[in-house]
Short mmCIF file of C-alpha atoms in Angstrom, two decimals:
data_model
loop_
_atom_site.label_atom_id
_atom_site.label_comp_id
_atom_site.label_asym_id
_atom_site.label_seq_id
_atom_site.Cartn_x
_atom_site.Cartn_y
_atom_site.Cartn_z
CA MET A 482 88.88 -199.58 -187.74
CA ILE A 483 91.17 -202.42 -188.45
CA GLU A 484 89.17 -203.36 -191.50
CA ASP A 485 88.86 -199.82 -192.68
CA LEU A 486 92.58 -199.81 -192.39
CA LEU A 487 93.29 -202.94 -194.29
CA ARG A 488 91.04 -202.00 -196.82
CA ALA A 489 92.79 -198.79 -197.38
CA LEU A 490 96.37 -200.24 -197.62
CA LEU A 491 95.31 -203.24 -199.51
CA GLY A 492 92.72 -201.76 -201.56
CA ILE A 493 90.15 -204.27 -200.62
CA PRO A 494 86.51 -203.69 -201.79
CA PRO A 495 84.06 -204.02 -198.88
CA GLY A 496 82.10 -207.31 -198.10
CA THR A 497 78.27 -207.92 -197.97
CA THR A 498 78.34 -207.18 -194.19
CA ARG A 499 80.03 -203.84 -194.41
CA ILE A 500 77.89 -202.96 -197.25
CA ASN A 501 74.62 -203.71 -195.45
CA LYS A 502 75.68 -201.75 -191.97
CA ASP A 503 76.51 -198.60 -193.92
CA LEU A 504 73.12 -198.95 -195.91
CA ALA A 505 71.49 -199.34 -192.57
CA ILE A 506 73.40 -195.92 -191.70
CA MET A 507 72.42 -194.43 -194.61
CA ARG A 508 68.63 -194.97 -194.09
CA GLN A 509 69.14 -193.57 -190.90
CA LEU A 510 71.01 -190.52 -191.83
CA THR A 511 68.33 -189.42 -194.63
CA LYS A 512 65.17 -190.25 -192.68
CA PRO A 513 64.78 -186.76 -191.37
CA VAL A 514 64.64 -185.45 -195.08
CA ALA A 515 62.93 -188.28 -196.36
CA ASP A 516 59.84 -187.61 -193.77
CA GLN A 517 59.80 -184.24 -195.63
CA ILE A 518 60.07 -185.15 -199.39
CA ILE A 519 57.16 -183.95 -201.35
CA PRO A 520 55.18 -186.51 -203.16
CA TRP A 521 55.21 -186.92 -207.02
CA GLU A 522 51.66 -187.32 -208.30
CA LYS A 523 52.69 -188.06 -211.88
CA GLU A 524 56.04 -188.30 -214.01
CA LYS A 525 55.98 -184.80 -215.03
CA GLU A 526 56.75 -183.36 -211.62
CA LEU A 527 59.99 -184.92 -212.24
CA GLU A 528 60.52 -181.75 -214.28
CA LEU A 529 60.27 -179.92 -211.09
CA MET A 530 63.52 -180.85 -209.90
CA ALA A 531 66.45 -178.16 -209.95
CA LEU A 532 70.15 -178.67 -210.18
CA LYS A 533 70.32 -177.43 -206.62
CA MET A 534 71.87 -179.99 -204.24
CA GLU A 535 72.32 -179.73 -200.41
CA VAL A 536 75.27 -182.07 -199.04
CA LYS A 537 76.94 -182.66 -195.62
CA SER A 538 79.82 -185.06 -194.83
CA HIS A 539 79.64 -187.28 -192.17
CA LYS A 540 82.85 -189.23 -190.44
CA ARG A 541 82.28 -193.12 -191.03
CA GLY A 542 85.41 -194.67 -189.41
CA MET A 543 88.38 -193.76 -191.99
CA ASP A 544 85.70 -192.85 -194.52
CA ARG A 545 83.67 -189.97 -195.16
CA MET A 546 79.90 -190.26 -196.05
CA LEU A 547 78.19 -187.83 -197.86
CA VAL A 548 74.50 -187.11 -196.98
CA GLY A 549 72.35 -184.71 -199.07
CA SER A 550 69.14 -184.10 -200.96
CA LEU A 551 68.04 -182.99 -204.28
CA LEU A 552 65.60 -179.83 -204.21
CA SER A 553 62.69 -178.77 -206.77
CA ILE A 554 63.02 -175.42 -208.38
CA TYR A 555 60.88 -174.21 -205.22
CA VAL A 556 63.35 -175.35 -202.81
CA GLU A 557 61.66 -178.35 -201.86
CA PRO A 558 63.35 -181.71 -201.29
CA MET A 559 62.40 -184.12 -203.77
CA VAL A 560 65.06 -186.73 -203.35
CA THR A 561 67.47 -187.70 -200.30
CA PHE A 562 70.87 -189.36 -200.90
CA ALA A 563 73.99 -190.76 -199.17
CA TYR A 564 77.03 -191.99 -200.97
CA MET A 565 80.44 -193.33 -199.86
CA ASP A 566 83.57 -194.24 -201.69
CA TYR A 567 85.44 -197.28 -200.34
CA VAL A 568 88.78 -197.66 -201.90
CA LYS A 569 90.47 -194.64 -203.26
CA GLY A 570 91.53 -194.35 -207.01
CA THR A 571 88.64 -197.04 -208.04
CA ARG A 572 85.02 -196.73 -208.60
CA GLU A 573 84.16 -199.26 -205.29
CA ALA A 574 81.35 -196.95 -203.89
CA LEU A 575 77.67 -197.31 -202.62
CA LEU A 576 74.76 -194.68 -203.56
CA TYR A 577 71.75 -194.50 -201.61
CA CYS A 578 68.58 -192.76 -202.96
CA ARG A 579 65.31 -192.15 -201.30
CA THR A 580 61.98 -190.71 -203.11
CA ARG A 581 58.64 -190.55 -201.56
CA GLU A 582 57.88 -193.71 -203.25
CA PHE A 583 61.21 -195.50 -204.26
CA GLU A 584 64.20 -196.38 -202.52
CA LEU A 585 67.20 -196.82 -205.17
CA VAL A 586 70.60 -198.52 -204.08
CA TYR A 587 73.44 -198.53 -206.64
CA ARG A 588 76.28 -200.51 -205.53
CA ILE A 589 79.31 -199.35 -207.68
CA LYS A 590 81.98 -201.92 -208.52
CA LYS A 591 84.97 -202.06 -210.52
CA ARG A 592 83.37 -203.27 -213.41
CA ASP A 593 79.59 -202.78 -213.17
CA ILE A 594 76.98 -201.19 -210.84
CA ASP A 595 74.28 -203.38 -209.40
CA VAL A 596 71.13 -201.70 -209.27
CA PHE A 597 68.33 -202.18 -206.34
CA LEU A 598 64.78 -201.14 -206.31
CA ASN A 599 62.94 -201.36 -203.00
CA GLY A 600 65.20 -203.93 -201.48
CA THR A 601 65.34 -206.05 -204.64
CA GLN A 602 68.09 -206.11 -207.36
CA VAL A 603 66.62 -205.25 -210.79
CA ALA A 604 69.56 -204.48 -212.80
CA ILE A 605 73.11 -203.93 -213.67
CA ILE A 606 74.50 -200.71 -215.43
CA ASP A 607 77.65 -202.30 -217.44
CA GLN A 608 80.95 -200.70 -218.35
CA ASP A 609 79.45 -198.92 -221.31
CA GLY A 610 76.72 -197.43 -219.05
CA ILE A 611 74.03 -199.62 -220.20
CA MET A 612 71.48 -200.73 -217.88
CA HIS A 613 70.36 -204.22 -218.29
CA GLY A 614 67.36 -206.29 -216.66
CA LEU A 615 68.71 -208.76 -213.97
CA LYS A 616 66.44 -211.58 -215.27
CA SER A 617 65.93 -210.82 -218.91
CA ARG A 618 69.55 -209.34 -219.66
CA SER A 619 67.90 -207.17 -222.18
CA ALA A 620 69.18 -203.27 -222.60
CA LEU A 621 66.47 -201.14 -220.59
CA GLY A 622 68.03 -197.68 -221.25
CA ARG A 623 71.37 -195.64 -220.84
CA VAL A 624 72.61 -191.99 -220.69
CA LYS A 625 74.36 -190.75 -223.68
CA PRO A 626 76.00 -187.07 -224.87
CA TYR A 627 73.23 -185.07 -226.88
CA SER A 628 74.87 -181.96 -226.59
CA SER A 629 77.40 -179.72 -224.57
CA ASP A 630 74.60 -178.60 -222.21
CA LEU A 631 72.29 -182.09 -222.40
CA MET A 632 72.69 -185.89 -222.28
CA SER A 633 69.92 -188.13 -223.50
CA VAL A 634 68.21 -190.57 -221.55
CA MET A 635 67.62 -193.55 -223.55
CA VAL A 636 64.53 -195.86 -222.40
CA LEU A 637 63.76 -199.06 -224.05
CA ASP A 638 65.33 -197.98 -227.35
CA ARG A 639 63.86 -194.47 -227.30
CA GLU A 640 64.88 -191.10 -226.36
CA ALA A 641 62.59 -190.51 -223.20
CA GLY A 642 64.09 -187.28 -222.41
CA HIS A 643 67.02 -184.92 -221.67
CA LEU A 644 69.57 -184.36 -218.30
CA PHE A 645 70.87 -181.10 -218.36
CA ASN A 646 74.85 -181.32 -217.60
CA PRO A 647 75.50 -180.13 -214.06
CA ASN A 648 78.85 -179.31 -214.87
CA ARG A 649 77.58 -176.53 -217.33
CA PRO A 650 77.01 -173.12 -216.27
CA HIS A 651 73.37 -172.73 -215.07
CA SER A 652 71.14 -170.57 -213.37
CA GLU A 653 69.80 -171.55 -209.93
CA VAL A 654 66.32 -172.57 -211.05
CA GLN A 655 67.95 -174.70 -213.88
CA ARG A 656 65.72 -178.03 -214.31
CA ALA A 657 67.68 -181.19 -214.13
CA PHE A 658 65.27 -182.96 -216.50
CA PHE A 659 63.14 -182.45 -219.43
CA LEU A 660 60.72 -185.48 -220.68
CA MET A 661 59.82 -185.71 -224.32
CA THR A 662 57.07 -188.06 -223.89
CA GLN A 663 54.48 -189.64 -221.44
CA LEU A 664 56.06 -192.69 -219.54
CA SER A 665 54.64 -195.92 -218.16
CA ASP A 666 55.22 -197.01 -214.68
CA GLU A 667 58.19 -199.23 -215.88
CA GLU A 668 59.39 -196.57 -218.18
CA GLU A 669 59.40 -193.76 -215.36
CA ARG A 670 61.51 -196.29 -212.82
CA ILE A 671 63.90 -196.91 -215.64
CA PHE A 672 64.60 -193.35 -216.31
CA LEU A 673 64.38 -192.43 -212.38
CA ALA A 674 67.24 -194.97 -211.95
CA LEU A 675 69.35 -193.73 -214.88
CA GLY A 676 68.79 -190.02 -214.06
CA LEU A 677 69.35 -189.82 -210.53
CA TYR A 678 72.66 -192.11 -210.74
CA GLU A 679 74.22 -189.69 -213.37
CA LEU A 680 72.80 -186.31 -211.69
CA ILE A 681 74.14 -187.41 -208.36
CA THR A 682 77.46 -188.69 -209.31
CA ARG A 683 78.34 -185.58 -211.63
CA MET A 684 76.99 -183.16 -209.25
CA LEU A 685 79.27 -184.70 -206.22
CA ALA A 686 82.30 -185.11 -208.58
CA ASN A 687 81.88 -181.34 -209.41
CA LYS A 688 81.36 -180.41 -205.94
CA LYS A 689 84.69 -182.41 -205.09
CA LYS A 690 86.75 -180.28 -207.61
CA LYS A 691 85.85 -176.96 -205.86
#
């Protein structure tokens, strides 16, 4: 509690110990839904994901942890997630996502975002929204505007698909993603890492405005 108060007053980002504790809580809170997540047998099933989110708030000291899931067009859980803001007025935050196969963690910091896949840091998203490989530093992809309704998901210098802008008016069964090409395993992981971050953070921001 004292740490939470000092961080709030002084605008100090959390340390590694606090991050790891919160991550453990996120895993625990999302486990009931994680056990029910439907399997994805191929990347095309990503297109079954709808712009449909269920989310609840959990108190964590002076902070609030949001826990929820993304549903398919058949109202089945496809992704479970947890999100926490740390310092009000800044980007300091933690986002945890779980699919049937992958665990993605985004440590959102003032200047960039550390991306972890199944417990290992694999990439960094810079201030321009470009994802770079952690070791190679080469550009892996990015999400950029395509139209008022759509955003292009670029993977390894090609347009792999589109993300429907969740802030635009849409039907209850609006699909979140549309793939334009078949993806390799690596390309699918890049697409998923970029797409889930953009989708969840935009939908949560939209909910906060309501």
